[in-house]
PDB file of C-alpha atoms in Angstrom:
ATOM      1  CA  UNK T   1       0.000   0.000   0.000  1.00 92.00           C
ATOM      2  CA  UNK T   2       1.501   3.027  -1.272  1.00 95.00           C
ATOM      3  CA  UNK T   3       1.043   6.062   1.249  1.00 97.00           C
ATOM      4  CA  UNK T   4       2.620   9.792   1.370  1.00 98.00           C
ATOM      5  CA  UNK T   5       2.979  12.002   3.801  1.00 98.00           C
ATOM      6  CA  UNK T   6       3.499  15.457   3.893  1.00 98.00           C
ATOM      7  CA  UNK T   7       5.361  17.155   6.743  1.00 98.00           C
ATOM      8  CA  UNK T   8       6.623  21.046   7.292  1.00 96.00           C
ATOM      9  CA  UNK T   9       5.779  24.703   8.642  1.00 97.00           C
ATOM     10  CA  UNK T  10       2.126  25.588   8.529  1.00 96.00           C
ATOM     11  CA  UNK T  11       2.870  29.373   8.818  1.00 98.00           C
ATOM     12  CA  UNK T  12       5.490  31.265   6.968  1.00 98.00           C
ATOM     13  CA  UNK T  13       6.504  34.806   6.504  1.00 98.00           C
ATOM     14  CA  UNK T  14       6.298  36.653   3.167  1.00 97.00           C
ATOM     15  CA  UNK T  15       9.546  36.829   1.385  1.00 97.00           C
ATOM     16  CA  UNK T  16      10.707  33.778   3.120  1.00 98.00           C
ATOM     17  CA  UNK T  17      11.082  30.093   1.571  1.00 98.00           C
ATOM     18  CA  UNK T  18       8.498  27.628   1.723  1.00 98.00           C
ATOM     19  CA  UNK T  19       9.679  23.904   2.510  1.00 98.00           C
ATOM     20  CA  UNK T  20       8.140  21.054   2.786  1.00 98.00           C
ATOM     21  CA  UNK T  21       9.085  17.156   2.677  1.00 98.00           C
ATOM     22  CA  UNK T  22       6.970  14.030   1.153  1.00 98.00           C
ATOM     23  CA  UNK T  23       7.724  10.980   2.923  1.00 98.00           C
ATOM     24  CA  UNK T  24       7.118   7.878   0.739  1.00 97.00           C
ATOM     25  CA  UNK T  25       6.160   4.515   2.474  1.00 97.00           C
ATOM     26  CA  UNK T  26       4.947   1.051   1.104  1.00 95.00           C
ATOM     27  CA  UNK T  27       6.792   2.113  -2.380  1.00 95.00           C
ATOM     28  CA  UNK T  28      10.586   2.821  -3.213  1.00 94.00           C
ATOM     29  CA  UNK T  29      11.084   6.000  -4.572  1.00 93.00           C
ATOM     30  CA  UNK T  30      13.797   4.260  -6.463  1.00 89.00           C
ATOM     31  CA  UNK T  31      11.672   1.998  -8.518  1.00 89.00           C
ATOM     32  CA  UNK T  32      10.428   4.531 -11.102  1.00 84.00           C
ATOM     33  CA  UNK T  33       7.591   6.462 -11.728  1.00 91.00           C
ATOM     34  CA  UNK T  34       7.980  10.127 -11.050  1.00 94.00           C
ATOM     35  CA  UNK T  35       7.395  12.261  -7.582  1.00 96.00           C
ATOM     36  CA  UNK T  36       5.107  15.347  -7.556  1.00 97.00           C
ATOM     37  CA  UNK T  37       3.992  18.663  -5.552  1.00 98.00           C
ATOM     38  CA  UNK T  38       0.542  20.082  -6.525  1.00 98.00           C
ATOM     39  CA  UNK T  39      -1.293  22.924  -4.698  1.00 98.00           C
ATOM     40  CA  UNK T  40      -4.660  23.997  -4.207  1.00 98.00           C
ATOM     41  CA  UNK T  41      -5.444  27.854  -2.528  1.00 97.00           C
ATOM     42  CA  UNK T  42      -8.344  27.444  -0.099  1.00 96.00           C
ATOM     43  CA  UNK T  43     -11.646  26.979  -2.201  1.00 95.00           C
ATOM     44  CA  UNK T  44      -9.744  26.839  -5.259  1.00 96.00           C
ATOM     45  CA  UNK T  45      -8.937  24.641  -8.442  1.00 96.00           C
ATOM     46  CA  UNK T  46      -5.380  22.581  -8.250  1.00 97.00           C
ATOM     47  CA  UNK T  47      -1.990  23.725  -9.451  1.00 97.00           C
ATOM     48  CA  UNK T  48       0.543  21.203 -10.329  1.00 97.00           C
ATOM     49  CA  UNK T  49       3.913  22.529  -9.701  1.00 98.00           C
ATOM     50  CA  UNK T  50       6.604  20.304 -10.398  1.00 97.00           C
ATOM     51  CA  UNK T  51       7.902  16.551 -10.342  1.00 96.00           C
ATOM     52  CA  UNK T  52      11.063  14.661  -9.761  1.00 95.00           C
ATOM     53  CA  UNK T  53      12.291  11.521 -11.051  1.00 92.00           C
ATOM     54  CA  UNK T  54      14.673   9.221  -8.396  1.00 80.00           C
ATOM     55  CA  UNK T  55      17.247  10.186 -10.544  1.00 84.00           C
ATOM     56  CA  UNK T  56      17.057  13.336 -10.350  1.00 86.00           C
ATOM     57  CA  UNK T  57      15.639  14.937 -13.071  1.00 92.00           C
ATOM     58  CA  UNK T  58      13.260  17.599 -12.900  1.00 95.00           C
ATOM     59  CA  UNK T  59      10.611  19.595 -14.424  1.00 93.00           C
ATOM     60  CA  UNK T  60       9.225  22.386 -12.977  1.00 96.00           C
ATOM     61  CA  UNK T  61       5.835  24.322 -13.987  1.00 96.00           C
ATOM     62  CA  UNK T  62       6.753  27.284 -15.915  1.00 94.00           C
ATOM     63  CA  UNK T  63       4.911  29.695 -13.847  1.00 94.00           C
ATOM     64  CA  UNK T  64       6.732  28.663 -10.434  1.00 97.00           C
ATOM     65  CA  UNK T  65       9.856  27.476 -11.993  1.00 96.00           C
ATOM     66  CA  UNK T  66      11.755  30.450 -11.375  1.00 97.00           C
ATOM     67  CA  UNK T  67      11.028  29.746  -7.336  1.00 98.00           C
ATOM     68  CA  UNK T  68      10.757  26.310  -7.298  1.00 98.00           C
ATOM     69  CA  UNK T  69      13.423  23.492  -6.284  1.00 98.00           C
ATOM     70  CA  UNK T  70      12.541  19.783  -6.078  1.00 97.00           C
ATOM     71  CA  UNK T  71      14.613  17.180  -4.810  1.00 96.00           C
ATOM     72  CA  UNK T  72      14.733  13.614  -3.542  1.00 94.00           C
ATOM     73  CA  UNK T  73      16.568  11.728  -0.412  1.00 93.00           C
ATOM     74  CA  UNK T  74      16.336   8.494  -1.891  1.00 91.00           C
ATOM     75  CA  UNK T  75      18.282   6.586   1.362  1.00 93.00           C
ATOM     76  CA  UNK T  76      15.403   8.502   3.531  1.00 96.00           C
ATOM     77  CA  UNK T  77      12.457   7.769   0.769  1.00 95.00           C
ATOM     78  CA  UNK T  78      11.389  10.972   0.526  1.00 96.00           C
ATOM     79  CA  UNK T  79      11.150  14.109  -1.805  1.00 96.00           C
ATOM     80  CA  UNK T  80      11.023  17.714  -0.862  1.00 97.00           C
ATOM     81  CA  UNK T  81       9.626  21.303  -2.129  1.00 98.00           C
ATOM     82  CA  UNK T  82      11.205  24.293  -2.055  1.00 98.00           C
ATOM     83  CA  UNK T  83       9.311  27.308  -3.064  1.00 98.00           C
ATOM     84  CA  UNK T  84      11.314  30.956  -2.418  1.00 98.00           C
ATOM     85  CA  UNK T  85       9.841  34.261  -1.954  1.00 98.00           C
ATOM     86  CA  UNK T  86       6.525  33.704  -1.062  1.00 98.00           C
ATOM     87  CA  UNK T  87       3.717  35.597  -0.950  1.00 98.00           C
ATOM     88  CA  UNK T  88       0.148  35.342   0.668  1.00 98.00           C
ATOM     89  CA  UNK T  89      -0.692  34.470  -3.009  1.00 97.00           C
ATOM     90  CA  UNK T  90       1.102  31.106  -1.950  1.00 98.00           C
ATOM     91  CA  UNK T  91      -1.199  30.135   0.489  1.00 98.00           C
ATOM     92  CA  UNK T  92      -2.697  26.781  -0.254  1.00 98.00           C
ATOM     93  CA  UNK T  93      -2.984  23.374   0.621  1.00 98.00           C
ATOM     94  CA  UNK T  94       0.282  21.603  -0.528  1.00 98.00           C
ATOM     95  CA  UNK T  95      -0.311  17.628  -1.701  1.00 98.00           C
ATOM     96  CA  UNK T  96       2.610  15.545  -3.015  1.00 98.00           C
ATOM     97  CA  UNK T  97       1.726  12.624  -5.225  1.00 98.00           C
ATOM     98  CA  UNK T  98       3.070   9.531  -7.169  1.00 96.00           C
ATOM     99  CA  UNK T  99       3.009  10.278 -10.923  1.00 93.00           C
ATOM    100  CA  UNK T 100       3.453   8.267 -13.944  1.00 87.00           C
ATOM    101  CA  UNK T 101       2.574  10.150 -17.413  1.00 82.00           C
ATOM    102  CA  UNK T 102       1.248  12.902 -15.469  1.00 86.00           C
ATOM    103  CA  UNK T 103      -1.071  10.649 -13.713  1.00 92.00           C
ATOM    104  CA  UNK T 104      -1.183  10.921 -10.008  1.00 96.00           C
ATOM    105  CA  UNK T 105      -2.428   8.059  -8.742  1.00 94.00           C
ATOM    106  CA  UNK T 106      -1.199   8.256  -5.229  1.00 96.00           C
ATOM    107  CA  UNK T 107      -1.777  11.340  -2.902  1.00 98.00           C
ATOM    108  CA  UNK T 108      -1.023  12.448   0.616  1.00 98.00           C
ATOM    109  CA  UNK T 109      -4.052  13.788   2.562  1.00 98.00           C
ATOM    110  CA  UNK T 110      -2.216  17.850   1.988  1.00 98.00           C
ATOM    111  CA  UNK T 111      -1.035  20.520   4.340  1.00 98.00           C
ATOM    112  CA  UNK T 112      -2.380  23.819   4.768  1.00 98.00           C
ATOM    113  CA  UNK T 113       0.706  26.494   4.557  1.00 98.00           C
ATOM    114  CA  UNK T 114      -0.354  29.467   5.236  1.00 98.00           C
ATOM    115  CA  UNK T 115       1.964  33.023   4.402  1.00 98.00           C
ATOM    116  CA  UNK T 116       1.560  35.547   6.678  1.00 96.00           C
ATOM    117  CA  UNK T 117       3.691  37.884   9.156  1.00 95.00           C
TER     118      UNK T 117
ATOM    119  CA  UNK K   1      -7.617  31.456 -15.335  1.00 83.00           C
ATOM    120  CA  UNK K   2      -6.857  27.413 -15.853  1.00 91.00           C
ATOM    121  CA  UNK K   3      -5.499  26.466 -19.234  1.00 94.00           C
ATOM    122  CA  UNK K   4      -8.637  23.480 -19.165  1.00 97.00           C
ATOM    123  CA  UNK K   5     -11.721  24.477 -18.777  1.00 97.00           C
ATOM    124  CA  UNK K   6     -15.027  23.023 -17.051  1.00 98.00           C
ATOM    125  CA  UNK K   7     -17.766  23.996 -16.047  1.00 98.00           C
ATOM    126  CA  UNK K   8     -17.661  25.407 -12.350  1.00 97.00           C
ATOM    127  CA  UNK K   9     -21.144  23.528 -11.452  1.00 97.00           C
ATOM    128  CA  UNK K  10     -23.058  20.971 -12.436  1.00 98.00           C
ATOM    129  CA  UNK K  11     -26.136  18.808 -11.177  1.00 97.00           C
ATOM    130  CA  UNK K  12     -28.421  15.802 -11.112  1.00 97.00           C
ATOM    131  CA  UNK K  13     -30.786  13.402  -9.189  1.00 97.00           C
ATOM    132  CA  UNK K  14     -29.818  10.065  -7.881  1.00 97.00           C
ATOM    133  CA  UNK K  15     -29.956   7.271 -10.575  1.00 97.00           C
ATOM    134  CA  UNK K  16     -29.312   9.672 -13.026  1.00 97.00           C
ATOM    135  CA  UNK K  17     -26.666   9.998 -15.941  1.00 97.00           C
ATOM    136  CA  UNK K  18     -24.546  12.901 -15.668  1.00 98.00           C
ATOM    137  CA  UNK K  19     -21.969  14.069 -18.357  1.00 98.00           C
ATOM    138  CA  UNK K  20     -19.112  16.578 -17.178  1.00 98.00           C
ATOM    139  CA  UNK K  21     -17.271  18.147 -19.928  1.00 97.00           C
ATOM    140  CA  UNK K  22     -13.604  19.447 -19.879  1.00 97.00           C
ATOM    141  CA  UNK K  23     -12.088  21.363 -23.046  1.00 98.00           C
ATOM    142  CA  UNK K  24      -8.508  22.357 -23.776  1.00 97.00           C
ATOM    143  CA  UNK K  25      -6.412  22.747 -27.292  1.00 97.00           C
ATOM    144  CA  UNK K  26      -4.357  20.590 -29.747  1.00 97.00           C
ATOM    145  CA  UNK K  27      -0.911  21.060 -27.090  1.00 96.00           C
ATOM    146  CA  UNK K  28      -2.496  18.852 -24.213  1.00 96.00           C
ATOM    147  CA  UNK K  29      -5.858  17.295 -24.581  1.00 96.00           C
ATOM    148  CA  UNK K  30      -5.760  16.970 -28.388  1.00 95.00           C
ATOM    149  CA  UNK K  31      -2.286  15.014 -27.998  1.00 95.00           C
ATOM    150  CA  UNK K  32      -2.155  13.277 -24.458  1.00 94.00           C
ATOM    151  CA  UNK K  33      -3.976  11.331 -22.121  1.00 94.00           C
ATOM    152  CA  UNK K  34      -6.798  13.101 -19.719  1.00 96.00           C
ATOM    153  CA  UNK K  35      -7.038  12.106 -16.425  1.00 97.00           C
ATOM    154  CA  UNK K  36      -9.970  12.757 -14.198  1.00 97.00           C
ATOM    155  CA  UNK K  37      -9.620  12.950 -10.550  1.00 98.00           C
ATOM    156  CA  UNK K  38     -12.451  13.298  -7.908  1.00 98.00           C
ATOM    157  CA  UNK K  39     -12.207  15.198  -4.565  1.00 98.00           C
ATOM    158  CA  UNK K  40     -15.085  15.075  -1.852  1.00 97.00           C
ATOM    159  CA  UNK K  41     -15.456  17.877   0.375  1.00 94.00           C
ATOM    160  CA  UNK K  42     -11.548  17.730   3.213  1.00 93.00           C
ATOM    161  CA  UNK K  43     -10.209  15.298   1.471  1.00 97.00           C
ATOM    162  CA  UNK K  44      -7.499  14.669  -1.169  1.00 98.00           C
ATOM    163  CA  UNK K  45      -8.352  14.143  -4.810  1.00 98.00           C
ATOM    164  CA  UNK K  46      -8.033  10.335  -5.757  1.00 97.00           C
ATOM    165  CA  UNK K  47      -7.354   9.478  -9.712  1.00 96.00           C
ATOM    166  CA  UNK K  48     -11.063   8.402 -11.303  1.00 95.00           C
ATOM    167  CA  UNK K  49      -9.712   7.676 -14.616  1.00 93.00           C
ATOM    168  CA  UNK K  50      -6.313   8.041 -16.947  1.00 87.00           C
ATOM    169  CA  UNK K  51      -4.918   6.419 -19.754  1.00 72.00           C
ATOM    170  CA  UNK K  52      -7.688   5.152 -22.090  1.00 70.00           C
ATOM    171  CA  UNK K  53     -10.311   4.880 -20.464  1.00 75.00           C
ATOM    172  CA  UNK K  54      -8.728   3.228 -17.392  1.00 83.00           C
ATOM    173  CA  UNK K  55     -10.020   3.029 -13.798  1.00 88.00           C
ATOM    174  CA  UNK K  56      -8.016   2.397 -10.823  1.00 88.00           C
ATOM    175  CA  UNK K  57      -9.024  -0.484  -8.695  1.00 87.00           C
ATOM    176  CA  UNK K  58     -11.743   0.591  -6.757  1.00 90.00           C
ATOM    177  CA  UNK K  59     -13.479   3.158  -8.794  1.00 93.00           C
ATOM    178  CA  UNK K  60     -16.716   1.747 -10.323  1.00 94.00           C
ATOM    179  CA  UNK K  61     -17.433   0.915 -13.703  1.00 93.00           C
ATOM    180  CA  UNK K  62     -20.180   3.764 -12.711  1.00 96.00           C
ATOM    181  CA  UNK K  63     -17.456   6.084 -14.201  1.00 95.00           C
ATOM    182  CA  UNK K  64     -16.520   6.728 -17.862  1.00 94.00           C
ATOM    183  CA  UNK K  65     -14.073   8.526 -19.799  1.00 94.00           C
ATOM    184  CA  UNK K  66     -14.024   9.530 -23.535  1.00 93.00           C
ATOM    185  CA  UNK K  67     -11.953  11.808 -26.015  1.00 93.00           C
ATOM    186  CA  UNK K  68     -13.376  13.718 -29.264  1.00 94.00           C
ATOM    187  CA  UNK K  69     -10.545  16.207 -30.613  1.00 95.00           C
ATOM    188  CA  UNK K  70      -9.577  18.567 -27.792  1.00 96.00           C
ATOM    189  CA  UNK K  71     -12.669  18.265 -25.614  1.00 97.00           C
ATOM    190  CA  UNK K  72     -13.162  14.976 -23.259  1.00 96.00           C
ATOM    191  CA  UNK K  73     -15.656  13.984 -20.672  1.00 96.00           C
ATOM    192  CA  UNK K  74     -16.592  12.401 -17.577  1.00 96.00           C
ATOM    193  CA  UNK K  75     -19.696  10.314 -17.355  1.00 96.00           C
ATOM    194  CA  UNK K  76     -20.902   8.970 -14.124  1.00 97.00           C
ATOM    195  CA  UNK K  77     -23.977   6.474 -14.818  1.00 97.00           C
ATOM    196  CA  UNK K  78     -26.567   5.941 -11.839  1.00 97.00           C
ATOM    197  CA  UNK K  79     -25.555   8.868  -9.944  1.00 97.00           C
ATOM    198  CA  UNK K  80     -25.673   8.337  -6.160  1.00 97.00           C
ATOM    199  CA  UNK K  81     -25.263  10.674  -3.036  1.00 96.00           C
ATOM    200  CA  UNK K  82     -22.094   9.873  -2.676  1.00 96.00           C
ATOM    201  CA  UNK K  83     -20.689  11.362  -5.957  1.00 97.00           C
ATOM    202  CA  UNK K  84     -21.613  14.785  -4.964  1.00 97.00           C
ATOM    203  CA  UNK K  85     -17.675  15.945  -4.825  1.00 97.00           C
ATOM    204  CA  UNK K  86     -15.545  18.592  -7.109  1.00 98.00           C
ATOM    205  CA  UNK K  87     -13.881  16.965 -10.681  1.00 98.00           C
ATOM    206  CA  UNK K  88     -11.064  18.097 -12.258  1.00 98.00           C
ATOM    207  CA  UNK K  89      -9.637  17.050 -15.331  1.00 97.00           C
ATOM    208  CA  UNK K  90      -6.122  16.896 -16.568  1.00 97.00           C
ATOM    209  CA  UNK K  91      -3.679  16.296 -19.173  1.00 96.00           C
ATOM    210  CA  UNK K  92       0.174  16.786 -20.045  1.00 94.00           C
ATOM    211  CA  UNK K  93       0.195  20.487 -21.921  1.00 94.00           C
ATOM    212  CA  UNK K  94       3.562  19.530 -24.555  1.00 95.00           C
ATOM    213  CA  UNK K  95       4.043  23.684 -24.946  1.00 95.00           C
ATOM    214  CA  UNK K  96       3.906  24.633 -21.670  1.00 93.00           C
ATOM    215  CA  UNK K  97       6.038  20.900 -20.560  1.00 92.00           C
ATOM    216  CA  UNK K  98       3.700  19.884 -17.828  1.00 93.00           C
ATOM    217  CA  UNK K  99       0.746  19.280 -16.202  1.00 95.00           C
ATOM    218  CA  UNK K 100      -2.024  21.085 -16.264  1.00 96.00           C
ATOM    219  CA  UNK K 101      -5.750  21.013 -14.475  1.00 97.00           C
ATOM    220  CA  UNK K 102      -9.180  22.279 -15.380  1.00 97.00           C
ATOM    221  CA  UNK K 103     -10.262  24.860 -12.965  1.00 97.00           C
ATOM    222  CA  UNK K 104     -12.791  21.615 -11.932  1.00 97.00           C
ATOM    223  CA  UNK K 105     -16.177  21.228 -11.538  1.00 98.00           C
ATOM    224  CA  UNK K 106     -18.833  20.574  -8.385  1.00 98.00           C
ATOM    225  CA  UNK K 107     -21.377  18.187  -8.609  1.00 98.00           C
ATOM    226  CA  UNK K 108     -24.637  18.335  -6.650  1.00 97.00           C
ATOM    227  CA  UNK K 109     -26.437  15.393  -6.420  1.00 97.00           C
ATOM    228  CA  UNK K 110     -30.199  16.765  -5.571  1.00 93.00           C
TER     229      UNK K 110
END
């Protein structure tokens, strides 16, 4: 049974960096498929942001990209998001998921981040 | 403003057939697979359908997907209580090099 969980700060300050960690149980990170962070701002549609592959190799959405760092601690099973100068515009519920073909058929239940002083 | 767009509501009565429409262009829908996800109210979304027509285990055969150009759909057959939830669709965008969702679409079972 493939689960995910999400762990990090709730609150964070404007300008600061956003970071957050998906930890992977039930499923090797190392055994394909790719690894991905997708958003949703309270009673709003969802955002995919970007994915990483065990390898390393990453692709970022091209709105965020310029913020955005993905990476993966494959000896720890878990992936982690990065997002920099955030705003309250940032705000959102923060899911990580398992993806193959830009399918994600594996979520964890999200985390609410919330940017504010 | 979501590069796929849906409908923001839709509705129906229980035992009902409902059809949910999602429409994008010839750079994601019109070349790649569309997923459908579901999300009731606090929870995660969960994956309804992707490639071809394919449902996860678990997801009833209540739930259909189809393609036609650069517009797909979602059709749930003998809608019950229970489906009242938000859908989004999905797809890989190849000029934009990702993923991208409808803005989805709430479904009131009356």
């Amino acid at each position: 049974q493939v689960q995910l969980q999400e762990s990090g700060p709730g609150l964070v300050k404007p300008s600061e960096t956003l970071s957050l960690t998906c930890t992977v149980s039930g499923y090797s990170i190392n055994s394909g498929y790719y690894w991905g962070w997708i958003r949703q701002p309270p009673g709003k549609g969802l955002e995919w942001i970007g994915s990483i592959y065990h390898s390393g190799n990453t692709y970022y959405s091209p709105s965020l990209k310029s913020r955005v760092t993905i990476s993966a601690d494959t000896s720890k099973n878990q992936f982690s998001l990065k997002l920099s100068s955030v705003t309250a515009a940032d705000t959102a519920v923060y899911y990580c998921a398992r993806e193959l073909s830009g399918s994600f058929d594996h979520w964890g239940q999200g985390t609410l981040v919330t940017v504010s002083s | 403003q979501s590069v796929l767009t849906q409908p923001p509501s839709a509705s129906g009565t229980p035992g009902q057939r409902v059809t949910l429409s999602c429409s994008g262009s010839s750079s994601n829908i019109g070349s790649n697979t569309v997923n459908w996800y579901q999300q009731l109210p606090g929870a995660a979304p969960k994956l309804l359908i992707s490639s071809k027509n394919h449902r996860p285990s678990g997801v009833p055969d209540r739930f259909s997907g189809s393609k036609s150009g650069t517009s797909a759909s979602l059709a749930i057959s003998g809608l019950q209580s229970e489906d009242e939830a938000d859908y989004y669709c999905a797809a890989w965008d190849d000029s934009l090099n990702g993923v991208v969702f409808g803005g989805g679409t709430k479904l009131t079972v009356l």
